[in-house]
Amino acid sequence: AMAGGVRNTPVVAMTAHAMRGDREKCLEAGMNDYISKPFTRSSLIDMLDGWLPKAAWNAETFRKNKEER
């Protein structure tokens, strides 16, 4: 949460192809994080786990749900 109780919504950049410097450009533009395609389900879960509130997101449950399919 930000000052005054306003919640900060993380913004994650996703690019089709990783080029040298893309991550830095995205972060300089104000993005909170960056992921490039192709990405694995595991890398996406790890990245989301770092940004989403624990009360709203449980990465382990998401991983287990995948195993059940």
Coordinates of C-alpha atoms in Angstrom, one line a residue:
A1 CA 0.0 0.0 0.0
M2 CA 1.1 3.5 -0.7
A3 CA 0.9 6.5 1.6
G4 CA -2.7 7.4 2.5
G5 CA -3.9 3.8 2.1
V6 CA -3.9 3.8 -1.7
R7 CA -2.9 0.5 -3.1
N8 CA -0.1 0.3 -5.7
T9 CA -1.0 -2.0 -8.6
P10 CA 2.1 -3.6 -10.0
V11 CA 2.6 -3.2 -13.7
V12 CA 4.6 -6.0 -15.5
A13 CA 5.9 -5.6 -19.0
M14 CA 5.8 -8.6 -21.3
T15 CA 7.7 -8.7 -24.5
A16 CA 7.6 -11.1 -27.4
H17 CA 11.4 -11.3 -27.8
A18 CA 14.1 -10.4 -25.2
M19 CA 16.5 -7.9 -26.6
R20 CA 19.5 -6.6 -24.7
G21 CA 18.4 -3.6 -22.6
D22 CA 14.6 -4.4 -22.8
R23 CA 14.3 -5.0 -19.1
E24 CA 16.1 -1.7 -18.2
K25 CA 14.0 0.2 -20.7
C26 CA 10.8 -1.2 -19.2
L27 CA 11.8 -0.4 -15.6
E28 CA 13.0 3.1 -16.6
A29 CA 9.5 3.6 -18.2
G30 CA 7.9 2.9 -14.8
M31 CA 7.1 -0.8 -15.0
N32 CA 7.6 -2.7 -11.7
D33 CA 8.8 -5.9 -13.4
Y34 CA 9.5 -7.6 -16.7
I35 CA 9.0 -11.0 -18.3
S36 CA 9.8 -12.0 -21.9
K37 CA 8.2 -14.7 -24.1
P38 CA 8.6 -17.5 -24.1
F39 CA 8.3 -18.0 -20.4
T40 CA 7.6 -21.0 -18.3
R41 CA 4.6 -21.4 -16.1
S42 CA 7.0 -21.7 -13.2
S43 CA 8.8 -18.4 -14.0
L44 CA 5.4 -16.6 -14.3
I45 CA 4.2 -18.0 -10.9
D46 CA 7.5 -17.0 -9.3
M47 CA 7.2 -13.5 -10.6
L48 CA 3.6 -13.1 -9.6
D49 CA 4.4 -14.5 -6.2
G50 CA 6.8 -11.6 -5.7
W51 CA 4.2 -8.9 -6.5
L52 CA 0.7 -10.1 -5.5
P53 CA -0.5 -9.9 -1.9
K54 CA -0.2 -13.2 -0.1
A55 CA -3.9 -12.9 1.1
A56 CA -5.0 -12.9 -2.6
W57 CA -2.5 -15.3 -4.1
N58 CA -1.1 -18.6 -3.1
A59 CA 1.6 -19.8 -5.5
E60 CA 1.7 -23.3 -4.0
T61 CA -2.0 -23.8 -4.6
F62 CA -1.6 -22.6 -8.2
R63 CA 1.3 -25.1 -8.7
K64 CA -0.8 -27.9 -7.2
N65 CA -3.8 -27.1 -9.4
K66 CA -1.6 -27.5 -12.4
E67 CA -0.5 -31.0 -11.2
E68 CA -4.1 -32.1 -10.8
R69 CA -5.0 -31.3 -14.5

